[in-house]
Short mmCIF file of C-alpha atoms in Angstrom, two decimals:
data_model
loop_
_atom_site.label_atom_id
_atom_site.label_comp_id
_atom_site.label_asym_id
_atom_site.label_seq_id
_atom_site.Cartn_x
_atom_site.Cartn_y
_atom_site.Cartn_z
CA MET A 1 88.50 -47.12 -81.87
CA LYS A 2 90.09 -48.24 -78.49
CA GLY A 3 86.57 -47.70 -76.58
CA CYS A 4 84.52 -48.97 -78.92
CA ILE A 5 86.80 -52.31 -78.49
CA LEU A 6 86.34 -51.97 -74.66
CA LEU A 7 82.77 -51.54 -74.70
CA LEU A 8 82.53 -54.70 -76.46
CA ARG A 9 84.71 -55.98 -74.05
CA ILE A 10 82.46 -55.11 -71.52
CA PHE A 11 79.02 -55.94 -72.60
CA GLN A 12 79.94 -60.19 -73.75
CA GLN A 13 81.55 -59.20 -69.69
CA TYR A 14 78.56 -58.76 -68.45
CA ARG A 15 76.03 -60.38 -70.72
CA PRO A 16 73.92 -62.99 -68.32
CA ARG A 17 73.61 -59.96 -66.57
CA PHE A 18 72.56 -57.30 -69.77
CA ALA A 19 69.92 -60.47 -70.55
CA VAL A 20 68.37 -60.27 -67.11
CA VAL A 21 68.08 -57.19 -67.50
CA ALA A 22 66.38 -57.23 -70.79
CA VAL A 23 63.40 -60.03 -70.29
CA CYS A 24 62.78 -57.77 -66.59
CA SER A 25 62.18 -55.37 -69.00
CA ILE A 26 59.56 -57.06 -71.69
CA LEU A 27 57.85 -58.43 -68.61
CA VAL A 28 57.22 -54.92 -66.09
CA ASN A 29 56.02 -53.39 -69.65
CA ILE A 30 53.77 -55.94 -70.85
CA LEU A 31 51.81 -56.23 -67.30
CA THR A 32 52.10 -52.69 -67.38
CA PHE A 33 48.47 -53.27 -69.69
CA ALA A 34 47.00 -54.43 -66.68
CA GLY A 35 45.97 -51.45 -65.34
CA SER A 36 44.13 -49.96 -68.11
CA LEU A 37 42.67 -53.38 -69.52
CA TYR A 38 41.50 -53.61 -65.67
CA MET A 39 40.42 -49.92 -66.06
CA LEU A 40 38.29 -50.77 -69.65
CA LEU A 41 36.40 -54.56 -67.76
CA VAL A 42 35.25 -52.84 -64.75
CA TYR A 43 33.63 -49.71 -66.52
CA ASP A 44 32.41 -51.97 -69.19
CA SER A 45 31.56 -55.26 -67.87
CA VAL A 46 31.63 -55.27 -63.75
CA LEU A 47 29.33 -51.72 -63.71
CA PRO A 48 26.63 -52.70 -66.31
CA SER A 49 26.43 -55.97 -64.82
CA ARG A 50 26.99 -54.77 -61.38
CA SER A 51 28.48 -58.09 -60.39
CA ILE A 52 30.05 -58.37 -56.82
CA PRO A 53 32.26 -61.26 -57.46
CA THR A 54 33.62 -60.48 -61.22
CA LEU A 55 35.78 -57.08 -59.45
CA ALA A 56 36.94 -58.99 -56.47
CA GLY A 57 38.48 -61.07 -58.86
CA LEU A 58 39.54 -59.25 -60.80
CA PHE A 59 40.93 -57.00 -58.24
CA ILE A 60 42.60 -60.02 -56.75
CA MET A 61 44.57 -60.45 -60.11
CA LEU A 62 45.56 -56.80 -60.68
CA ALA A 63 47.18 -56.95 -57.62
CA VAL A 64 48.91 -60.64 -57.88
CA ILE A 65 50.10 -58.63 -61.65
CA PHE A 66 51.11 -55.72 -59.88
CA LEU A 67 53.45 -58.09 -57.22
CA PHE A 68 54.85 -59.12 -60.29
CA GLN A 69 55.68 -56.21 -61.52
CA PHE A 70 57.59 -54.60 -58.64
CA ALA A 71 59.61 -58.28 -58.62
CA PHE A 72 60.44 -57.88 -61.45
CA GLU A 73 61.73 -54.08 -61.59
CA GLN A 74 63.69 -55.34 -58.59
CA ILE A 75 65.01 -57.79 -59.99
CA ARG A 76 66.00 -55.30 -63.35
CA SER A 77 67.19 -52.54 -60.56
CA GLU A 78 69.14 -55.16 -59.21
CA ALA A 79 70.81 -56.74 -62.05
CA LEU A 80 71.66 -52.21 -63.46
CA LEU A 81 72.37 -52.17 -60.07
CA GLY A 82 75.54 -55.20 -60.64
CA ILE A 83 76.71 -53.89 -64.15
CA ALA A 84 76.89 -50.86 -62.13
CA ASN A 85 79.55 -52.15 -59.58
CA SER A 86 81.22 -54.66 -61.64
CA LEU A 87 82.24 -52.06 -63.88
CA ARG A 88 82.84 -49.72 -61.09
CA THR A 89 85.74 -52.09 -59.93
CA ASP A 90 87.02 -53.09 -64.04
CA LEU A 91 87.75 -49.14 -64.21
CA PHE A 92 89.10 -47.91 -61.77
CA ARG A 93 92.72 -49.26 -61.75
CA PRO A 94 92.75 -48.76 -65.68
CA VAL A 95 91.42 -44.97 -64.20
CA HIS A 96 93.54 -44.96 -61.32
CA HIS A 97 96.53 -45.68 -63.28
CA ALA A 98 96.00 -43.24 -66.06
CA THR A 99 95.35 -40.61 -63.36
CA ILE A 100 98.48 -40.53 -62.06
CA ASN A 101 101.04 -40.92 -64.95
CA ARG A 102 98.84 -38.33 -66.76
CA SER A 103 100.32 -36.30 -63.57
CA LEU A 104 103.19 -37.15 -63.78
CA ARG A 105 103.58 -35.53 -67.57
CA GLY A 106 103.00 -32.26 -65.69
CA GLY A 107 100.75 -30.16 -67.89
CA GLN A 108 97.68 -29.33 -66.01
CA GLY A 109 97.11 -26.53 -65.98
CA ASN A 110 94.09 -25.26 -63.76
CA GLU A 111 92.28 -29.37 -64.98
CA ASP A 112 91.45 -30.92 -61.87
CA ARG A 113 93.55 -33.44 -61.58
CA LEU A 114 91.14 -35.90 -60.11
CA GLN A 115 88.21 -35.55 -63.01
CA PRO A 116 89.00 -38.83 -64.57
CA VAL A 117 87.73 -40.72 -60.63
CA ARG A 118 85.22 -37.96 -60.99
CA ASP A 119 84.13 -39.06 -64.43
CA LEU A 120 84.18 -42.95 -63.40
CA ASP A 121 81.54 -41.76 -59.88
CA GLN A 122 79.58 -39.88 -62.50
CA VAL A 123 79.33 -43.24 -65.18
CA HIS A 124 78.79 -45.51 -61.84
CA ALA A 125 75.65 -43.41 -60.44
CA PHE A 126 73.97 -42.97 -63.43
CA LEU A 127 74.19 -46.65 -63.95
CA SER A 128 72.98 -46.99 -59.89
CA GLY A 129 70.35 -44.65 -61.13
CA MET A 130 66.56 -44.56 -62.73
CA GLY A 131 68.05 -43.08 -65.75
CA PRO A 132 68.89 -46.95 -67.77
CA ALA A 133 65.60 -48.38 -66.92
CA ALA A 134 64.07 -44.73 -68.64
CA ILE A 135 65.85 -45.45 -71.20
CA ILE A 136 65.01 -49.60 -72.08
CA ASP A 137 61.64 -48.29 -71.74
CA LEU A 138 61.34 -45.73 -74.88
CA PRO A 139 61.20 -47.90 -77.10
CA TRP A 140 58.29 -49.59 -76.11
CA VAL A 141 56.11 -46.05 -76.19
CA ILE A 142 55.77 -47.10 -79.98
CA LEU A 143 54.17 -50.53 -78.63
CA PHE A 144 51.34 -47.94 -76.33
CA LEU A 145 50.86 -46.05 -79.34
CA ILE A 146 49.98 -49.26 -81.61
CA VAL A 147 47.83 -50.43 -78.14
CA LEU A 148 45.99 -46.60 -78.53
CA THR A 149 45.65 -46.79 -82.25
CA ALA A 150 43.53 -50.07 -82.20
CA LEU A 151 41.25 -48.66 -79.87
CA HIS A 152 40.89 -46.04 -82.16
CA TRP A 153 42.62 -43.67 -84.38
CA THR A 154 42.58 -40.31 -83.15
CA LEU A 155 43.31 -41.50 -79.81
CA GLY A 156 47.06 -42.77 -81.47
CA LEU A 157 46.73 -40.29 -83.45
CA THR A 158 46.46 -37.73 -80.35
CA ALA A 159 48.80 -39.55 -78.07
CA LEU A 160 51.40 -40.12 -81.05
CA LEU A 161 51.67 -36.01 -81.27
CA GLY A 162 51.93 -35.28 -77.15
CA THR A 163 54.58 -37.81 -78.02
CA LEU A 164 56.03 -36.14 -80.90
CA VAL A 165 56.38 -32.72 -78.25
CA LEU A 166 58.20 -34.38 -75.56
CA THR A 167 60.72 -36.07 -77.94
CA ALA A 168 60.60 -32.31 -79.19
CA LEU A 169 61.22 -31.44 -76.20
CA ALA A 170 63.78 -34.05 -74.72
CA ILE A 171 66.08 -32.86 -77.77
CA MET A 172 66.09 -28.91 -76.56
CA THR A 173 67.21 -30.59 -73.29
CA ASN A 174 69.56 -32.30 -74.93
CA ARG A 175 71.21 -29.32 -76.74
CA ARG A 176 70.93 -27.21 -73.73
CA THR A 177 72.33 -29.27 -70.61
CA GLU A 178 75.04 -31.03 -72.87
CA ALA A 179 76.82 -27.16 -72.84
CA GLY A 180 76.16 -26.30 -69.00
CA THR A 181 77.72 -29.51 -68.14
CA ARG A 182 81.15 -29.29 -70.32
CA ALA A 183 81.23 -25.81 -67.89
CA LEU A 184 80.17 -26.95 -65.45
CA THR A 185 82.47 -29.86 -65.41
CA ILE A 186 84.97 -26.84 -65.81
CA ALA A 187 84.48 -25.24 -63.78
CA THR A 188 84.61 -27.74 -61.35
CA GLY A 189 87.83 -28.71 -61.93
CA ARG A 190 89.20 -25.36 -61.60
CA ARG A 191 87.81 -25.00 -58.39
CA SER A 192 88.93 -27.90 -56.55
CA GLU A 193 92.51 -27.25 -58.34
CA ALA A 194 92.31 -24.50 -56.58
CA GLY A 195 91.76 -25.11 -53.62
CA LEU A 196 94.35 -28.79 -53.82
CA THR A 197 96.58 -25.91 -54.86
CA GLU A 198 95.68 -23.37 -51.68
CA LEU A 199 96.11 -26.32 -49.24
CA ARG A 200 99.64 -27.71 -50.49
CA LEU A 201 100.92 -24.02 -50.40
CA ALA A 202 98.84 -23.47 -46.99
CA GLU A 203 102.20 -22.71 -44.89
CA SER A 204 104.40 -20.55 -47.69
CA ALA A 205 101.32 -18.64 -49.06
CA TRP A 206 100.79 -17.46 -44.57
CA ALA A 207 104.39 -17.09 -44.69
CA MET A 208 104.49 -14.63 -47.83
CA GLY A 209 101.15 -12.56 -46.99
CA MET A 210 99.31 -14.19 -50.07
CA GLN A 211 96.63 -16.27 -48.45
CA ARG A 212 94.06 -13.78 -48.87
CA ARG A 213 95.27 -13.61 -52.40
CA MET A 214 94.86 -17.25 -52.66
CA ILE A 215 91.39 -17.51 -50.74
CA ASP A 216 90.30 -15.14 -53.58
CA ARG A 217 91.14 -16.51 -56.19
CA THR A 218 89.30 -19.86 -55.26
CA CYS A 219 86.09 -17.76 -53.85
CA ARG A 220 86.51 -16.79 -58.29
CA TRP A 221 86.49 -19.60 -59.10
CA ASP A 222 83.87 -20.50 -57.05
CA SER A 223 81.79 -18.56 -58.13
CA GLU A 224 82.03 -19.22 -61.60
CA LEU A 225 80.97 -22.38 -60.40
CA VAL A 226 77.78 -21.84 -58.86
CA GLN A 227 77.11 -19.44 -61.70
CA SER A 228 77.26 -22.22 -64.14
CA GLN A 229 75.62 -24.94 -62.19
CA THR A 230 72.63 -22.28 -60.69
CA LEU A 231 72.39 -21.95 -65.75
CA LEU A 232 72.01 -25.21 -65.55
CA SER A 233 69.58 -25.89 -63.20
CA ARG A 234 66.99 -23.31 -64.02
CA THR A 235 67.10 -25.16 -67.64
CA ILE A 236 66.22 -28.57 -66.47
CA SER A 237 63.62 -27.23 -64.10
CA LYS A 238 61.90 -25.03 -66.21
CA LEU A 239 62.41 -27.81 -69.97
CA GLY A 240 61.54 -30.97 -67.00
CA GLY A 241 58.72 -28.86 -65.67
CA ALA A 242 57.68 -28.03 -69.24
CA GLY A 243 57.66 -31.81 -69.71
CA ARG A 244 55.37 -32.75 -66.81
CA LEU A 245 53.28 -30.39 -66.85
CA PHE A 246 52.64 -30.81 -70.57
CA ARG A 247 52.00 -34.68 -69.94
CA VAL A 248 49.31 -34.51 -67.29
CA PHE A 249 47.49 -31.56 -69.62
CA LEU A 250 47.84 -34.28 -72.75
CA GLN A 251 45.75 -36.89 -70.69
CA SER A 252 42.78 -34.69 -70.44
CA VAL A 253 43.18 -33.91 -74.14
CA VAL A 254 42.99 -37.69 -74.67
CA LEU A 255 40.12 -37.96 -72.00
CA THR A 256 38.16 -35.40 -73.85
CA VAL A 257 38.78 -36.80 -77.30
CA GLY A 258 37.35 -40.11 -75.81
CA ALA A 259 34.13 -38.27 -74.49
CA LEU A 260 33.55 -37.26 -78.55
CA LEU A 261 33.92 -40.66 -78.95
CA VAL A 262 31.82 -41.66 -77.08
CA ILE A 263 28.88 -39.00 -77.83
CA ASP A 264 29.55 -40.69 -81.03
CA GLY A 265 29.45 -44.13 -80.23
CA ASP A 266 32.02 -44.60 -81.49
CA ALA A 267 33.88 -46.21 -78.08
CA SER A 268 32.21 -47.62 -74.36
CA GLY A 269 32.74 -45.19 -71.67
CA GLY A 270 35.87 -47.77 -70.20
CA VAL A 271 37.64 -46.41 -74.19
CA ILE A 272 37.88 -43.39 -72.02
CA ILE A 273 39.83 -43.81 -68.52
CA ALA A 274 41.94 -47.08 -70.71
CA ALA A 275 43.02 -44.22 -73.39
CA SER A 276 44.09 -42.09 -70.45
CA VAL A 277 45.97 -44.07 -68.23
CA LEU A 278 47.65 -45.40 -71.41
CA THR A 279 49.26 -42.74 -72.50
CA GLY A 280 50.47 -41.24 -69.24
CA ARG A 281 52.22 -44.70 -69.01
CA ALA A 282 53.02 -44.09 -72.97
CA LEU A 283 54.91 -40.84 -72.10
CA ALA A 284 56.07 -41.92 -68.60
CA PRO A 285 59.65 -43.36 -70.14
CA VAL A 286 59.90 -39.74 -71.49
CA ASP A 287 59.27 -37.51 -68.87
CA GLN A 288 61.91 -39.65 -67.10
CA ALA A 289 64.02 -39.17 -69.52
CA ILE A 290 63.71 -35.14 -69.66
CA ALA A 291 64.17 -35.41 -65.53
CA ASN A 292 67.65 -37.51 -66.07
CA TRP A 293 68.67 -35.99 -68.84
CA ARG A 294 71.28 -34.41 -66.76
CA SER A 295 73.50 -36.90 -65.27
CA PHE A 296 73.29 -39.23 -68.24
CA THR A 297 75.35 -36.05 -69.97
CA ALA A 298 77.43 -35.73 -67.48
CA ALA A 299 78.04 -39.59 -67.62
CA ARG A 300 78.36 -40.04 -71.40
CA ALA A 301 80.74 -37.18 -71.39
CA GLY A 302 82.46 -38.62 -68.18
CA TRP A 303 82.76 -41.26 -70.35
CA ALA A 304 83.96 -40.01 -73.34
CA ARG A 305 86.69 -38.60 -71.50
CA LEU A 306 87.78 -41.67 -69.57
CA MET A 307 88.49 -43.32 -72.43
CA VAL A 308 90.42 -41.07 -74.52
CA LEU A 309 92.83 -41.39 -71.22
CA ILE A 310 92.60 -44.43 -70.95
CA ALA A 311 94.00 -45.43 -74.77
CA HIS A 312 96.71 -42.63 -73.62
CA PHE A 313 97.68 -44.23 -70.78
CA PRO A 314 96.88 -48.13 -71.54
CA GLU A 315 97.79 -50.38 -68.40
CA PRO A 316 101.31 -51.95 -68.68
CA SER A 317 100.89 -55.70 -68.91
CA PRO A 318 103.09 -57.72 -65.33
CA ARG A 319 106.34 -57.34 -65.90
CA THR A 320 106.58 -60.84 -63.65
CA VAL A 321 105.81 -64.10 -64.36
CA LYS A 322 104.54 -66.72 -61.62
CA LEU A 323 106.63 -69.40 -61.00
CA ALA A 324 105.86 -72.77 -60.92
CA PRO A 325 106.25 -74.12 -56.98
CA PRO A 326 109.80 -74.45 -55.81
CA ARG A 327 110.97 -78.32 -55.25
CA GLY A 328 113.56 -79.16 -52.25
CA ALA A 329 115.14 -82.10 -54.95
CA LEU A 330 119.10 -80.68 -55.33
#
């Protein structure tokens, strides 16, 4: 409950920046149609008429649109980066206070005492990366599918089936990486805690001849960390590679369906190219979401742990009050 209240307060505090992100996302995704529309006009209007001025005018407009799209993407990235930096600044003091008080109460065992700080780092890294932009662009997949369906219902149906396959890959990636990320976090904490203990007791361990055994203990935790990281990397590499290859293959399928439509006289040549470009753009957010799923899972788990930690160890209210300025009168 306290985590939801904190999240609501954060959203209200950064509302202007979230508004900038929303507006820029709308403009970026609308301007994305320029490439497909350019292909459609070139194949259906410029080539039959062989008009050089028309081609030059369309190309100049396309270049201007791409410049505006780049500018809006940069503004959105800067707004997300500002949110990430401000959120880290606002949460670092309460997280640091909670970390210290939890350590003072003891009972940490093999848990990394600096794990909350690492969790905050993961949240900040995710918010300042490409992951949030990919998640924000996901709802726009529906609009691209609607436009493809407007070109021809078979094109929309083909793209919809491909989107469902990629969505299934995303769900599978979430299930596979969630357990792997949790195991990796535990292994990282144990290895870090063992290393800190080894450094803190280095002199005593050397005097008692236990230095080799302490190093062996740290090496065992490091081997477990490498094993967890390798398993997680292989899972993400396989599913991410499958998603990218399927997206390229689906564009070829759309080209094939479009060619069949042209042969039957139900579509023009420009529709084939425009549909292929639109399909790639529609599936790009899903592909990017799969590629950034590991950082998203780590950030989500880290955020949940931070909310629990801050709720258990809240920062106390100030015990002193600001006094009025002193006066010289007696």
